[in-house]
Short mmCIF file of C-alpha atoms in Angstrom, two decimals:
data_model
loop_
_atom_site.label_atom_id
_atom_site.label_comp_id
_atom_site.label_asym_id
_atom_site.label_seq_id
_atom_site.Cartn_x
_atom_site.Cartn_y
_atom_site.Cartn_z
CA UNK A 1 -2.53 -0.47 -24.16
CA UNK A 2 -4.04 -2.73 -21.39
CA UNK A 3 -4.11 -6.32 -21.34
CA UNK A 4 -7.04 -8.31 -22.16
CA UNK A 5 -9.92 -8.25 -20.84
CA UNK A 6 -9.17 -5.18 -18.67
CA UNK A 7 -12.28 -3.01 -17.36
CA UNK A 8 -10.48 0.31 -18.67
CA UNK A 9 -12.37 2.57 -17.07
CA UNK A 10 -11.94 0.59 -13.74
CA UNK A 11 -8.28 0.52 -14.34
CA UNK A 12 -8.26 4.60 -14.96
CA UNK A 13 -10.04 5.70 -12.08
CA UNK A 14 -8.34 3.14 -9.40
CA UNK A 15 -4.50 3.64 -11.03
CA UNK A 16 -5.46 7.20 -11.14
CA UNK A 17 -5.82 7.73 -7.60
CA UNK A 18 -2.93 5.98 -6.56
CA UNK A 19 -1.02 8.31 -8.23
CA UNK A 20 -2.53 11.22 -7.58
CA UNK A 21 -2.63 9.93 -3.82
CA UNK A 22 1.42 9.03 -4.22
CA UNK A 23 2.14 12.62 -5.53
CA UNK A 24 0.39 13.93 -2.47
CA UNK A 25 1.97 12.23 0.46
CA UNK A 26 5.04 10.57 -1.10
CA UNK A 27 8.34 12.57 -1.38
CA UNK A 28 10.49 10.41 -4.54
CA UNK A 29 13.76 11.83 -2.96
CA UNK A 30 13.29 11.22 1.13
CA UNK A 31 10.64 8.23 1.59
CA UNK A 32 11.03 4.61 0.89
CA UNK A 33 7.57 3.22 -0.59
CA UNK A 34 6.76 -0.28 -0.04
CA UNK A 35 5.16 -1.13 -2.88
CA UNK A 36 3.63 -4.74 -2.98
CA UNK A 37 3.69 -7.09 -0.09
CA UNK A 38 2.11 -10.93 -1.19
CA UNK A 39 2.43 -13.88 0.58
CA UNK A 40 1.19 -16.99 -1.03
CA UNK A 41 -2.16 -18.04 0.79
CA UNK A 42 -0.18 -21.21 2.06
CA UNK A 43 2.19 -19.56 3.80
CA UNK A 44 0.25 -16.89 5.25
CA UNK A 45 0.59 -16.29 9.43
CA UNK A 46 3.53 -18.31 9.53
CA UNK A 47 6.03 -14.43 9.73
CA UNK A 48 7.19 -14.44 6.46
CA UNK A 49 5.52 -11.10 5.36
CA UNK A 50 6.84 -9.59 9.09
CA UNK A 51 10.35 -11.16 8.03
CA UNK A 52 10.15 -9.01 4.74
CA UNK A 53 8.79 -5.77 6.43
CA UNK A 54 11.46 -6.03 9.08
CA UNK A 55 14.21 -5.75 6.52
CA UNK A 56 12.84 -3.22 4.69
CA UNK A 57 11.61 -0.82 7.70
CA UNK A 58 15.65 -1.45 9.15
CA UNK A 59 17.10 0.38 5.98
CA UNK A 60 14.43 3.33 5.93
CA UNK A 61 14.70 3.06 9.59
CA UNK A 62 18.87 3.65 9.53
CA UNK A 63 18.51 6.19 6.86
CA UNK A 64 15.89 8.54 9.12
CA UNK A 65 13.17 8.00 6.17
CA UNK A 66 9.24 7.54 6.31
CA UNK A 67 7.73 4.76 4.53
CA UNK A 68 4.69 4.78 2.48
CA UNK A 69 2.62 1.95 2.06
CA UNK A 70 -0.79 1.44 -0.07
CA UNK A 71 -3.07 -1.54 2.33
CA UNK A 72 -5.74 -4.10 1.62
CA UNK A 73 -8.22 -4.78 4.38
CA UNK A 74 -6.09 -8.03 4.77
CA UNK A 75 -2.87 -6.35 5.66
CA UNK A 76 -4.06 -3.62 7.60
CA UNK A 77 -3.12 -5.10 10.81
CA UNK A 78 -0.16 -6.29 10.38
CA UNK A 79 1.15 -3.03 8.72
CA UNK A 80 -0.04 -0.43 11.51
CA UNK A 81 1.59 -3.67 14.47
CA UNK A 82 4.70 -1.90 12.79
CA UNK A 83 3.46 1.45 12.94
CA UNK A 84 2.18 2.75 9.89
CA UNK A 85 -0.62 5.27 10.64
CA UNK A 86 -3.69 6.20 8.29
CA UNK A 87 -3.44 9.43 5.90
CA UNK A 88 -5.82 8.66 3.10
CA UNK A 89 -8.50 6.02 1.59
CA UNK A 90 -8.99 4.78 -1.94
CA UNK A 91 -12.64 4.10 -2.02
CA UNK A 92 -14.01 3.06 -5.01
CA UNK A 93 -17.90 2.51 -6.46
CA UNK A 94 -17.43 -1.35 -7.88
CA UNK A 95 -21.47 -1.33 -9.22
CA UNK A 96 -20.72 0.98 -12.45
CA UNK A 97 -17.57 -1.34 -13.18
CA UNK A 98 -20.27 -4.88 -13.01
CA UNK A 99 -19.12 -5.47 -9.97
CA UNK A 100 -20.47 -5.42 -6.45
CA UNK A 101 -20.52 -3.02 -2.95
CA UNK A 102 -17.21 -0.88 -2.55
CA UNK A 103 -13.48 -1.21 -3.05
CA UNK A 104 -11.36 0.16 -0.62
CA UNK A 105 -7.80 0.14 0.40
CA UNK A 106 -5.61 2.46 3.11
CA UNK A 107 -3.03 4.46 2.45
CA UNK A 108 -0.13 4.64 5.39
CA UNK A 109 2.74 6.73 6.25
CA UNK A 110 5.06 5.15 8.57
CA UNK A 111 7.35 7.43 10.80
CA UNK A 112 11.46 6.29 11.07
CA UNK A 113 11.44 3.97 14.28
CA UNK A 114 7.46 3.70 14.61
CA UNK A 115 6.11 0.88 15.80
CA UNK A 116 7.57 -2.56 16.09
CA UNK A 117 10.50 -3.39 14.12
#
């Protein structure tokens, strides 16, 4: 069931191509998968999200495995300053959901020792 208040069909067709986007390019057994990255408004651009990346890219990075990473238009930067490289888009329609315009995040694969760790 989904919480209240929850635009099902919204929820469906974004959730649903995430996954089927994850079962494409992300291999369960080999890749490490970053999967949510939020830093409080407050304490944004003071390193704390780098800090957290950095510890996380230094395992995959000592175990020889990619990293897959799902971006909003806010952390696109930050994530390809590390490396992370563009394989697929999640666009989605928001006027048949009551919203506005278009939805759209990045998926990234990051290569072991990419970028800046």
């Amino acid at each position: 069931s989904y919480p209240p208040g929850t635009n099902e069909k919204l929820y469906e067709q974004f959730f649903g191509r995430l996954d089927a986007l994850r079962k494409k390019y992300l291999d369960e057994e080999k890749d490490y998968f970053l999967h949510l990255l939020i830093v409080l408004p407050p304490y944004q651009r003071k390193g704390l999200g780098t800090m957290l990346i950095r510890e996380g890219l230094g395992a995959a990075d000592r175990d020889n495995a990619r990293t897959y990473i799902e971006a909003s238009p806010m952390g696109l930067g930050l994530y390809k300053k590390f490396g992370w490289r563009e394989i697929d888009d999640i666009v989605i329609d928001m006027r048949p959901h009551g919203g506005t315009g278009m939805a759209s995040e990045k998926c990234l694969m990051r290569e072991p020792g990419a970028g800046s760790v």
